[in-house]
Amino acid sequence: MLNAAGLAFVVAGSRWHQPDGQVMFVFILTMAAAEVAVGLALVLQIYHRFKSIDVDALSEMRG
Amino acid sequence: MEPTFYIAGAVAIVSTIVMLTRLNLVHALLHLIVSLLAVAVDFFVLGAPFAAALEAIVYAGAIMVLFLFVVMMLNIGRHAAEIERQWLTPGIWTGPVILACILIIEVVYLARGASPGLGTGATGPKEVGIALFGPYMIGVELASMLLLAGLVGTYHLGFRKTKQSEIQRDTDTHEGRADTGGDLVFAGTDRSARTT
């Protein structure tokens, strides 16, 4: 979905032949990379703690 | 507009739909990589070659590779043996290969200068660089701070202080590895069938 937003930005930027769309796309890429890194680190934590990445196994919260 | 734009767009949409219906996670990720490369071709046709290069290098080449690393490292499931046997068949590569061949034909066709979107109206890396160092300098600084925060957070989340007993058990015994039993030769095979 981030890629779709980036596509919209680049298309808008190329419509008026301005680099602003690609600048916004660079920022979106940066944000996506940071998010993927943090998300995958969380997945690894879940795997090491619960020995599976099934989300239904993470039911320690009560009440 | 350009027929190449529509073809690359169709490749992106089809490969994304195929990705959503895959049961095997690695197959889905490979189709997503094809979709990202199709969007990169779209950027190229639109006259944004810098965005096309960034999409291919960063998104398809770094972010999706990171996904694949984690998926393959976790080796999910007890049935990874059967899944890996299916992976080795050449039949699974027909889908991504066909879609990628369409993209290659398009890129070769575009590189021969047949597209009017390239030379005349293309905003290349120079304009983007001037914009990034000019009006969007604060955005660049904020992006660098975001990357630093992501780096520190990922390191903290990924850091596991392995106990000395765990290290000893991993290096000295075969039982250290839960999934393979320390057997790197037969890692990934169906262990229930092996008698030795």
PDB file of N, CA, C and O in Angstrom, chain A residues 1-3 6-7 10-11 13-14 17-20 22-23 25-34 36-38 40-45 47-48 51 53, chain B residues 36 39 43 46-48 50-51 54-55 58-59 63 66-67 70 73-74 76 121 123 127-128 131-132 136 139-140 143 146-147 150 154 156-160:
ATOM      1  N   MET A   1       0.830  -1.218   0.000  1.00  0.00           N
ATOM      2  CA  MET A   1       0.000   0.000   0.000  1.00  0.00           C
ATOM      3  C   MET A   1       0.855   1.255   0.000  1.00  0.00           C
ATOM      4  O   MET A   1       0.504   2.271  -0.605  1.00  0.00           O
ATOM      5  N   LEU A   2       2.020   1.168   0.689  1.00  0.00           N
ATOM      6  CA  LEU A   2       2.959   2.292   0.632  1.00  0.00           C
ATOM      7  C   LEU A   2       3.470   2.473  -0.788  1.00  0.00           C
ATOM      8  O   LEU A   2       3.679   3.591  -1.254  1.00  0.00           O
ATOM      9  N   ASN A   3       3.669   1.348  -1.465  1.00  0.00           N
ATOM     10  CA  ASN A   3       4.118   1.435  -2.835  1.00  0.00           C
ATOM     11  C   ASN A   3       3.070   2.093  -3.717  1.00  0.00           C
ATOM     12  O   ASN A   3       3.389   2.868  -4.610  1.00  0.00           O
ATOM     13  N   GLY A   6       3.260   5.746  -3.139  1.00  0.00           N
ATOM     14  CA  GLY A   6       4.425   6.260  -3.844  1.00  0.00           C
ATOM     15  C   GLY A   6       4.183   6.363  -5.329  1.00  0.00           C
ATOM     16  O   GLY A   6       4.615   7.318  -5.991  1.00  0.00           O
ATOM     17  N   LEU A   7       3.473   5.377  -5.886  1.00  0.00           N
ATOM     18  CA  LEU A   7       3.131   5.435  -7.309  1.00  0.00           C
ATOM     19  C   LEU A   7       2.281   6.657  -7.607  1.00  0.00           C
ATOM     20  O   LEU A   7       2.507   7.370  -8.593  1.00  0.00           O
ATOM     21  N   VAL A  10       4.548   9.741  -7.595  1.00  0.00           N
ATOM     22  CA  VAL A  10       5.432   9.872  -8.758  1.00  0.00           C
ATOM     23  C   VAL A  10       4.634  10.248  -9.993  1.00  0.00           C
ATOM     24  O   VAL A  10       5.068  11.077 -10.806  1.00  0.00           O
ATOM     25  N   VAL A  11       3.436   9.661 -10.125  1.00  0.00           N
ATOM     26  CA  VAL A  11       2.606  10.005 -11.281  1.00  0.00           C
ATOM     27  C   VAL A  11       2.228  11.478 -11.232  1.00  0.00           C
ATOM     28  O   VAL A  11       2.284  12.194 -12.231  1.00  0.00           O
ATOM     29  N   GLY A  13       3.892  13.861  -9.750  1.00  0.00           N
ATOM     30  CA  GLY A  13       5.084  14.657 -10.019  1.00  0.00           C
ATOM     31  C   GLY A  13       5.436  14.701 -11.492  1.00  0.00           C
ATOM     32  O   GLY A  13       5.852  15.730 -12.018  1.00  0.00           O
ATOM     33  N   SER A  14       5.253  13.571 -12.180  1.00  0.00           N
ATOM     34  CA  SER A  14       5.605  13.569 -13.594  1.00  0.00           C
ATOM     35  C   SER A  14       4.535  14.227 -14.448  1.00  0.00           C
ATOM     36  O   SER A  14       4.795  14.576 -15.599  1.00  0.00           O
ATOM     37  N   HIS A  17       5.876  17.613 -14.506  1.00  0.00           N
ATOM     38  CA  HIS A  17       7.312  17.593 -14.764  1.00  0.00           C
ATOM     39  C   HIS A  17       8.086  18.263 -13.636  1.00  0.00           C
ATOM     40  O   HIS A  17       8.969  19.084 -13.871  1.00  0.00           O
ATOM     41  N   GLN A  18       7.725  17.929 -12.398  1.00  0.00           N
ATOM     42  CA  GLN A  18       8.418  18.477 -11.247  1.00  0.00           C
ATOM     43  C   GLN A  18       9.024  17.336 -10.438  1.00  0.00           C
ATOM     44  O   GLN A  18       8.456  16.245 -10.397  1.00  0.00           O
ATOM     45  N   PRO A  19      10.145  17.590  -9.780  1.00  0.00           N
ATOM     46  CA  PRO A  19      10.774  16.502  -9.013  1.00  0.00           C
ATOM     47  C   PRO A  19      10.136  16.261  -7.654  1.00  0.00           C
ATOM     48  O   PRO A  19      10.557  15.338  -6.948  1.00  0.00           O
ATOM     49  N   ASP A  20       9.134  17.053  -7.292  1.00  0.00           N
ATOM     50  CA  ASP A  20       8.584  16.939  -5.937  1.00  0.00           C
ATOM     51  C   ASP A  20       7.958  15.572  -5.680  1.00  0.00           C
ATOM     52  O   ASP A  20       7.987  15.060  -4.564  1.00  0.00           O
ATOM     53  N   GLN A  22       8.950  12.679  -6.895  1.00  0.00           N
ATOM     54  CA  GLN A  22       9.993  11.703  -6.623  1.00  0.00           C
ATOM     55  C   GLN A  22      10.627  11.947  -5.262  1.00  0.00           C
ATOM     56  O   GLN A  22      11.049  10.998  -4.583  1.00  0.00           O
ATOM     57  N   VAL A  23      10.679  13.211  -4.823  1.00  0.00           N
ATOM     58  CA  VAL A  23      11.198  13.501  -3.483  1.00  0.00           C
ATOM     59  C   VAL A  23      10.317  12.846  -2.436  1.00  0.00           C
ATOM     60  O   VAL A  23      10.798  12.208  -1.489  1.00  0.00           O
ATOM     61  N   PHE A  25       8.487  10.302  -2.902  1.00  0.00           N
ATOM     62  CA  PHE A  25       8.678   8.864  -3.039  1.00  0.00           C
ATOM     63  C   PHE A  25       9.914   8.404  -2.291  1.00  0.00           C
ATOM     64  O   PHE A  25       9.918   7.329  -1.673  1.00  0.00           O
ATOM     65  N   VAL A  26      10.970   9.213  -2.296  1.00  0.00           N
ATOM     66  CA  VAL A  26      12.177   8.873  -1.532  1.00  0.00           C
ATOM     67  C   VAL A  26      11.847   8.801  -0.046  1.00  0.00           C
ATOM     68  O   VAL A  26      12.281   7.877   0.662  1.00  0.00           O
ATOM     69  N   PHE A  27      11.053   9.757   0.434  1.00  0.00           N
ATOM     70  CA  PHE A  27      10.685   9.718   1.845  1.00  0.00           C
ATOM     71  C   PHE A  27       9.828   8.505   2.169  1.00  0.00           C
ATOM     72  O   PHE A  27       9.970   7.880   3.225  1.00  0.00           O
ATOM     73  N   ILE A  28       8.943   8.148   1.264  1.00  0.00           N
ATOM     74  CA  ILE A  28       8.099   6.973   1.493  1.00  0.00           C
ATOM     75  C   ILE A  28       8.949   5.715   1.545  1.00  0.00           C
ATOM     76  O   ILE A  28       8.726   4.825   2.371  1.00  0.00           O
ATOM     77  N   LEU A  29       9.947   5.623   0.658  1.00  0.00           N
ATOM     78  CA  LEU A  29      10.846   4.473   0.681  1.00  0.00           C
ATOM     79  C   LEU A  29      11.589   4.377   1.997  1.00  0.00           C
ATOM     80  O   LEU A  29      11.729   3.296   2.577  1.00  0.00           O
ATOM     81  N   THR A  30      12.075   5.530   2.483  1.00  0.00           N
ATOM     82  CA  THR A  30      12.795   5.548   3.748  1.00  0.00           C
ATOM     83  C   THR A  30      11.913   5.023   4.873  1.00  0.00           C
ATOM     84  O   THR A  30      12.322   4.182   5.679  1.00  0.00           O
ATOM     85  N   MET A  31      10.688   5.537   4.910  1.00  0.00           N
ATOM     86  CA  MET A  31       9.778   5.134   5.962  1.00  0.00           C
ATOM     87  C   MET A  31       9.425   3.663   5.866  1.00  0.00           C
ATOM     88  O   MET A  31       9.331   2.965   6.869  1.00  0.00           O
ATOM     89  N   ALA A  32       9.238   3.180   4.650  1.00  0.00           N
ATOM     90  CA  ALA A  32       8.907   1.763   4.480  1.00  0.00           C
ATOM     91  C   ALA A  32      10.055   0.881   4.934  1.00  0.00           C
ATOM     92  O   ALA A  32       9.829  -0.158   5.563  1.00  0.00           O
ATOM     93  N   ALA A  33      11.281   1.278   4.632  1.00  0.00           N
ATOM     94  CA  ALA A  33      12.426   0.475   5.046  1.00  0.00           C
ATOM     95  C   ALA A  33      12.537   0.419   6.560  1.00  0.00           C
ATOM     96  O   ALA A  33      12.739  -0.658   7.141  1.00  0.00           O
ATOM     97  N   ALA A  34      12.392   1.565   7.222  1.00  0.00           N
ATOM     98  CA  ALA A  34      12.479   1.571   8.686  1.00  0.00           C
ATOM     99  C   ALA A  34      11.351   0.739   9.298  1.00  0.00           C
ATOM    100  O   ALA A  34      11.566  -0.018  10.249  1.00  0.00           O
ATOM    101  N   VAL A  36       9.716  -1.804   7.939  1.00  0.00           N
ATOM    102  CA  VAL A  36       9.923  -3.229   7.691  1.00  0.00           C
ATOM    103  C   VAL A  36      10.971  -3.773   8.637  1.00  0.00           C
ATOM    104  O   VAL A  36      10.818  -4.871   9.187  1.00  0.00           O
ATOM    105  N   ALA A  37      12.031  -2.990   8.897  1.00  0.00           N
ATOM    106  CA  ALA A  37      13.070  -3.475   9.805  1.00  0.00           C
ATOM    107  C   ALA A  37      12.508  -3.690  11.207  1.00  0.00           C
ATOM    108  O   ALA A  37      12.707  -4.738  11.823  1.00  0.00           O
ATOM    109  N   VAL A  38      11.777  -2.687  11.713  1.00  0.00           N
ATOM    110  CA  VAL A  38      11.222  -2.811  13.065  1.00  0.00           C
ATOM    111  C   VAL A  38      10.191  -3.930  13.122  1.00  0.00           C
ATOM    112  O   VAL A  38      10.169  -4.733  14.061  1.00  0.00           O
ATOM    113  N   LEU A  40       9.950  -6.667  11.275  1.00  0.00           N
ATOM    114  CA  LEU A  40      10.566  -7.997  11.217  1.00  0.00           C
ATOM    115  C   LEU A  40      11.311  -8.313  12.499  1.00  0.00           C
ATOM    116  O   LEU A  40      11.359  -9.470  12.934  1.00  0.00           O
ATOM    117  N   ALA A  41      11.893  -7.280  13.165  1.00  0.00           N
ATOM    118  CA  ALA A  41      12.512  -7.531  14.463  1.00  0.00           C
ATOM    119  C   ALA A  41      11.467  -7.989  15.463  1.00  0.00           C
ATOM    120  O   ALA A  41      11.711  -8.883  16.277  1.00  0.00           O
ATOM    121  N   LEU A  42      10.274  -7.388  15.407  1.00  0.00           N
ATOM    122  CA  LEU A  42       9.192  -7.833  16.287  1.00  0.00           C
ATOM    123  C   LEU A  42       8.778  -9.270  15.980  1.00  0.00           C
ATOM    124  O   LEU A  42       8.522 -10.069  16.887  1.00  0.00           O
ATOM    125  N   VAL A  43       8.725  -9.613  14.701  1.00  0.00           N
ATOM    126  CA  VAL A  43       8.369 -10.994  14.335  1.00  0.00           C
ATOM    127  C   VAL A  43       9.400 -11.969  14.892  1.00  0.00           C
ATOM    128  O   VAL A  43       9.052 -13.037  15.408  1.00  0.00           O
ATOM    129  N   LEU A  44      10.667 -11.587  14.808  1.00  0.00           N
ATOM    130  CA  LEU A  44      11.705 -12.464  15.353  1.00  0.00           C
ATOM    131  C   LEU A  44      11.571 -12.612  16.857  1.00  0.00           C
ATOM    132  O   LEU A  44      11.767 -13.698  17.403  1.00  0.00           O
ATOM    133  N   GLN A  45      11.235 -11.505  17.548  1.00  0.00           N
ATOM    134  CA  GLN A  45      11.023 -11.593  18.998  1.00  0.00           C
ATOM    135  C   GLN A  45       9.901 -12.563  19.318  1.00  0.00           C
ATOM    136  O   GLN A  45      10.003 -13.383  20.226  1.00  0.00           O
ATOM    137  N   TYR A  47       8.862 -15.013  17.535  1.00  0.00           N
ATOM    138  CA  TYR A  47       9.273 -16.385  17.236  1.00  0.00           C
ATOM    139  C   TYR A  47      10.131 -16.957  18.341  1.00  0.00           C
ATOM    140  O   TYR A  47       9.977 -18.106  18.751  1.00  0.00           O
ATOM    141  N   HIS A  48      11.069 -16.125  18.844  1.00  0.00           N
ATOM    142  CA  HIS A  48      11.949 -16.653  19.883  1.00  0.00           C
ATOM    143  C   HIS A  48      11.230 -16.855  21.204  1.00  0.00           C
ATOM    144  O   HIS A  48      11.642 -17.676  22.021  1.00  0.00           O
ATOM    145  N   LYS A  51       7.933 -19.541  20.000  1.00  0.00           N
ATOM    146  CA  LYS A  51       8.321 -20.660  19.156  1.00  0.00           C
ATOM    147  C   LYS A  51       7.373 -20.854  17.979  1.00  0.00           C
ATOM    148  O   LYS A  51       7.349 -21.904  17.364  1.00  0.00           O
ATOM    149  N   ILE A  53       4.971 -18.251  14.934  1.00  0.00           N
ATOM    150  CA  ILE A  53       4.532 -16.902  14.589  1.00  0.00           C
ATOM    151  C   ILE A  53       3.042 -16.883  14.314  1.00  0.00           C
ATOM    152  O   ILE A  53       2.545 -16.029  13.600  1.00  0.00           O
TER     153      ILE A  53
ATOM    154  N   LEU B  36       6.700  -5.181  -7.871  1.00  0.00           N
ATOM    155  CA  LEU B  36       7.483  -3.964  -7.624  1.00  0.00           C
ATOM    156  C   LEU B  36       8.330  -3.607  -8.845  1.00  0.00           C
ATOM    157  O   LEU B  36       8.475  -2.421  -9.183  1.00  0.00           O
ATOM    158  N   VAL B  39       6.154  -1.925 -11.358  1.00  0.00           N
ATOM    159  CA  VAL B  39       5.905  -0.520 -11.020  1.00  0.00           C
ATOM    160  C   VAL B  39       7.143   0.323 -11.348  1.00  0.00           C
ATOM    161  O   VAL B  39       7.021   1.480 -11.762  1.00  0.00           O
ATOM    162  N   PHE B  43       7.348   3.676 -13.642  1.00  0.00           N
ATOM    163  CA  PHE B  43       8.008   4.937 -13.326  1.00  0.00           C
ATOM    164  C   PHE B  43       8.909   5.379 -14.481  1.00  0.00           C
ATOM    165  O   PHE B  43       8.981   6.559 -14.829  1.00  0.00           O
ATOM    166  N   LEU B  46       6.946   6.863 -17.204  1.00  0.00           N
ATOM    167  CA  LEU B  46       6.374   8.156 -16.867  1.00  0.00           C
ATOM    168  C   LEU B  46       7.398   9.277 -16.898  1.00  0.00           C
ATOM    169  O   LEU B  46       7.045  10.432 -16.698  1.00  0.00           O
ATOM    170  N   GLY B  47       8.679   8.955 -17.081  1.00  0.00           N
ATOM    171  CA  GLY B  47       9.666  10.022 -17.094  1.00  0.00           C
ATOM    172  C   GLY B  47      10.225  10.306 -15.719  1.00  0.00           C
ATOM    173  O   GLY B  47      10.590  11.434 -15.408  1.00  0.00           O
ATOM    174  N   ALA B  48      10.275   9.271 -14.871  1.00  0.00           N
ATOM    175  CA  ALA B  48      10.864   9.423 -13.537  1.00  0.00           C
ATOM    176  C   ALA B  48      11.898   8.318 -13.360  1.00  0.00           C
ATOM    177  O   ALA B  48      11.680   7.374 -12.602  1.00  0.00           O
ATOM    178  N   PHE B  50      14.774   8.223 -11.903  1.00  0.00           N
ATOM    179  CA  PHE B  50      15.376   8.111 -10.570  1.00  0.00           C
ATOM    180  C   PHE B  50      14.477   7.307  -9.647  1.00  0.00           C
ATOM    181  O   PHE B  50      14.952   6.444  -8.898  1.00  0.00           O
ATOM    182  N   ALA B  51      13.174   7.593  -9.691  1.00  0.00           N
ATOM    183  CA  ALA B  51      12.241   6.819  -8.873  1.00  0.00           C
ATOM    184  C   ALA B  51      12.229   5.361  -9.306  1.00  0.00           C
ATOM    185  O   ALA B  51      12.107   4.470  -8.467  1.00  0.00           O
ATOM    186  N   LEU B  54      15.312   3.756  -7.820  1.00  0.00           N
ATOM    187  CA  LEU B  54      15.159   3.591  -6.372  1.00  0.00           C
ATOM    188  C   LEU B  54      14.180   2.471  -6.046  1.00  0.00           C
ATOM    189  O   LEU B  54      14.410   1.681  -5.129  1.00  0.00           O
ATOM    190  N   GLU B  55      13.102   2.369  -6.797  1.00  0.00           N
ATOM    191  CA  GLU B  55      12.114   1.315  -6.552  1.00  0.00           C
ATOM    192  C   GLU B  55      12.754  -0.048  -6.728  1.00  0.00           C
ATOM    193  O   GLU B  55      12.583  -0.937  -5.901  1.00  0.00           O
ATOM    194  N   VAL B  58      15.953  -0.237  -3.888  1.00  0.00           N
ATOM    195  CA  VAL B  58      15.642  -0.195  -2.458  1.00  0.00           C
ATOM    196  C   VAL B  58      14.463  -1.099  -2.136  1.00  0.00           C
ATOM    197  O   VAL B  58      14.554  -1.963  -1.275  1.00  0.00           O
ATOM    198  N   TYR B  59      13.357  -0.928  -2.865  1.00  0.00           N
ATOM    199  CA  TYR B  59      12.150  -1.650  -2.482  1.00  0.00           C
ATOM    200  C   TYR B  59      12.277  -3.133  -2.825  1.00  0.00           C
ATOM    201  O   TYR B  59      12.163  -4.005  -1.975  1.00  0.00           O
ATOM    202  N   ILE B  63      14.246  -4.223   0.701  1.00  0.00           N
ATOM    203  CA  ILE B  63      13.152  -4.485   1.636  1.00  0.00           C
ATOM    204  C   ILE B  63      12.604  -5.889   1.429  1.00  0.00           C
ATOM    205  O   ILE B  63      12.426  -6.661   2.382  1.00  0.00           O
ATOM    206  N   LEU B  66      14.984  -8.471   2.605  1.00  0.00           N
ATOM    207  CA  LEU B  66      14.919  -8.600   4.061  1.00  0.00           C
ATOM    208  C   LEU B  66      13.774  -9.511   4.471  1.00  0.00           C
ATOM    209  O   LEU B  66      13.928 -10.387   5.332  1.00  0.00           O
ATOM    210  N   PHE B  67      12.634  -9.336   3.820  1.00  0.00           N
ATOM    211  CA  PHE B  67      11.496 -10.222   4.079  1.00  0.00           C
ATOM    212  C   PHE B  67      11.867 -11.674   3.809  1.00  0.00           C
ATOM    213  O   PHE B  67      11.582 -12.574   4.604  1.00  0.00           O
ATOM    214  N   VAL B  70      14.123 -13.209   6.484  1.00  0.00           N
ATOM    215  CA  VAL B  70      13.465 -13.596   7.725  1.00  0.00           C
ATOM    216  C   VAL B  70      12.594 -14.819   7.506  1.00  0.00           C
ATOM    217  O   VAL B  70      12.587 -15.743   8.309  1.00  0.00           O
ATOM    218  N   MET B  73      14.797 -17.775   7.232  1.00  0.00           N
ATOM    219  CA  MET B  73      15.522 -18.086   8.453  1.00  0.00           C
ATOM    220  C   MET B  73      14.613 -18.779   9.458  1.00  0.00           C
ATOM    221  O   MET B  73      15.039 -19.696  10.141  1.00  0.00           O
ATOM    222  N   LEU B  74      13.365 -18.327   9.543  1.00  0.00           N
ATOM    223  CA  LEU B  74      12.477 -18.908  10.533  1.00  0.00           C
ATOM    224  C   LEU B  74      12.078 -20.323  10.165  1.00  0.00           C
ATOM    225  O   LEU B  74      11.741 -21.107  11.041  1.00  0.00           O
ATOM    226  N   ILE B  76       9.489 -21.867   8.652  1.00  0.00           N
ATOM    227  CA  ILE B  76       8.262 -21.958   9.419  1.00  0.00           C
ATOM    228  C   ILE B  76       7.629 -23.327   9.264  1.00  0.00           C
ATOM    229  O   ILE B  76       7.478 -23.852   8.182  1.00  0.00           O
ATOM    230  N   GLY B 121      10.629  15.052 -21.284  1.00  0.00           N
ATOM    231  CA  GLY B 121      10.013  15.497 -20.047  1.00  0.00           C
ATOM    232  C   GLY B 121      10.523  14.794 -18.801  1.00  0.00           C
ATOM    233  O   GLY B 121       9.939  14.946 -17.743  1.00  0.00           O
ATOM    234  N   THR B 123      12.296  13.933 -15.468  1.00  0.00           N
ATOM    235  CA  THR B 123      12.991  14.583 -14.357  1.00  0.00           C
ATOM    236  C   THR B 123      13.923  13.552 -13.755  1.00  0.00           C
ATOM    237  O   THR B 123      13.493  12.630 -13.074  1.00  0.00           O
ATOM    238  N   GLU B 127      17.492  16.860 -11.054  1.00  0.00           N
ATOM    239  CA  GLU B 127      16.425  17.714 -10.518  1.00  0.00           C
ATOM    240  C   GLU B 127      16.005  17.274  -9.133  1.00  0.00           C
ATOM    241  O   GLU B 127      15.740  18.094  -8.249  1.00  0.00           O
ATOM    242  N   VAL B 128      15.946  15.951  -8.942  1.00  0.00           N
ATOM    243  CA  VAL B 128      15.551  15.441  -7.621  1.00  0.00           C
ATOM    244  C   VAL B 128      16.600  15.817  -6.585  1.00  0.00           C
ATOM    245  O   VAL B 128      16.285  16.209  -5.456  1.00  0.00           O
ATOM    246  N   ALA B 131      16.246  19.396  -5.672  1.00  0.00           N
ATOM    247  CA  ALA B 131      15.089  19.598  -4.782  1.00  0.00           C
ATOM    248  C   ALA B 131      15.384  19.104  -3.380  1.00  0.00           C
ATOM    249  O   ALA B 131      14.969  19.713  -2.396  1.00  0.00           O
ATOM    250  N   LEU B 132      16.106  17.979  -3.273  1.00  0.00           N
ATOM    251  CA  LEU B 132      16.368  17.421  -1.951  1.00  0.00           C
ATOM    252  C   LEU B 132      17.327  18.293  -1.162  1.00  0.00           C
ATOM    253  O   LEU B 132      17.213  18.407   0.055  1.00  0.00           O
ATOM    254  N   TYR B 136      13.713  20.768   0.261  1.00  0.00           N
ATOM    255  CA  TYR B 136      13.306  19.631   1.087  1.00  0.00           C
ATOM    256  C   TYR B 136      14.422  19.184   2.022  1.00  0.00           C
ATOM    257  O   TYR B 136      14.469  18.027   2.436  1.00  0.00           O
ATOM    258  N   GLY B 139      13.209  17.790   5.288  1.00  0.00           N
ATOM    259  CA  GLY B 139      12.682  16.437   5.136  1.00  0.00           C
ATOM    260  C   GLY B 139      13.786  15.398   5.129  1.00  0.00           C
ATOM    261  O   GLY B 139      13.626  14.304   5.677  1.00  0.00           O
ATOM    262  N   VAL B 140      14.901  15.728   4.501  1.00  0.00           N
ATOM    263  CA  VAL B 140      16.032  14.793   4.471  1.00  0.00           C
ATOM    264  C   VAL B 140      16.576  14.576   5.874  1.00  0.00           C
ATOM    265  O   VAL B 140      16.887  13.446   6.270  1.00  0.00           O
ATOM    266  N   ALA B 143      14.203  12.385   7.709  1.00  0.00           N
ATOM    267  CA  ALA B 143      14.311  10.996   7.255  1.00  0.00           C
ATOM    268  C   ALA B 143      15.530  10.329   7.872  1.00  0.00           C
ATOM    269  O   ALA B 143      15.482   9.153   8.241  1.00  0.00           O
ATOM    270  N   LEU B 146      14.660   9.427  11.337  1.00  0.00           N
ATOM    271  CA  LEU B 146      13.779   8.260  11.339  1.00  0.00           C
ATOM    272  C   LEU B 146      14.582   6.985  11.148  1.00  0.00           C
ATOM    273  O   LEU B 146      14.360   5.974  11.820  1.00  0.00           O
ATOM    274  N   LEU B 147      15.543   7.035  10.233  1.00  0.00           N
ATOM    275  CA  LEU B 147      16.364   5.854   9.998  1.00  0.00           C
ATOM    276  C   LEU B 147      17.199   5.518  11.220  1.00  0.00           C
ATOM    277  O   LEU B 147      17.386   4.343  11.559  1.00  0.00           O
ATOM    278  N   GLY B 150      14.888   3.896  13.665  1.00  0.00           N
ATOM    279  CA  GLY B 150      14.609   2.535  13.236  1.00  0.00           C
ATOM    280  C   GLY B 150      15.782   1.614  13.475  1.00  0.00           C
ATOM    281  O   GLY B 150      15.623   0.457  13.889  1.00  0.00           O
ATOM    282  N   THR B 154      15.523  -1.479  15.974  1.00  0.00           N
ATOM    283  CA  THR B 154      15.692  -2.830  15.438  1.00  0.00           C
ATOM    284  C   THR B 154      16.817  -3.568  16.138  1.00  0.00           C
ATOM    285  O   THR B 154      16.707  -4.754  16.442  1.00  0.00           O
ATOM    286  N   HIS B 156      17.834  -3.043  19.193  1.00  0.00           N
ATOM    287  CA  HIS B 156      17.404  -3.391  20.549  1.00  0.00           C
ATOM    288  C   HIS B 156      16.432  -4.565  20.529  1.00  0.00           C
ATOM    289  O   HIS B 156      16.494  -5.452  21.377  1.00  0.00           O
ATOM    290  N   LEU B 157      15.537  -4.576  19.552  1.00  0.00           N
ATOM    291  CA  LEU B 157      14.563  -5.669  19.487  1.00  0.00           C
ATOM    292  C   LEU B 157      15.211  -6.967  19.061  1.00  0.00           C
ATOM    293  O   LEU B 157      14.769  -8.043  19.455  1.00  0.00           O
ATOM    294  N   GLY B 158      16.251  -6.880  18.246  1.00  0.00           N
ATOM    295  CA  GLY B 158      16.830  -8.092  17.724  1.00  0.00           C
ATOM    296  C   GLY B 158      17.905  -8.683  18.586  1.00  0.00           C
ATOM    297  O   GLY B 158      18.370  -9.792  18.336  1.00  0.00           O
ATOM    298  N   PHE B 159      18.323  -7.959  19.619  1.00  0.00           N
ATOM    299  CA  PHE B 159      19.456  -8.395  20.425  1.00  0.00           C
ATOM    300  C   PHE B 159      19.007  -9.474  21.392  1.00  0.00           C
ATOM    301  O   PHE B 159      18.082  -9.274  22.161  1.00  0.00           O
ATOM    302  N   ARG B 160      19.654 -10.614  21.319  1.00  0.00           N
ATOM    303  CA  ARG B 160      19.341 -11.695  22.244  1.00  0.00           C
ATOM    304  C   ARG B 160      20.613 -12.079  22.941  1.00  0.00           C
ATOM    305  O   ARG B 160      21.558 -12.530  22.297  1.00  0.00           O
TER     306      ARG B 160
END
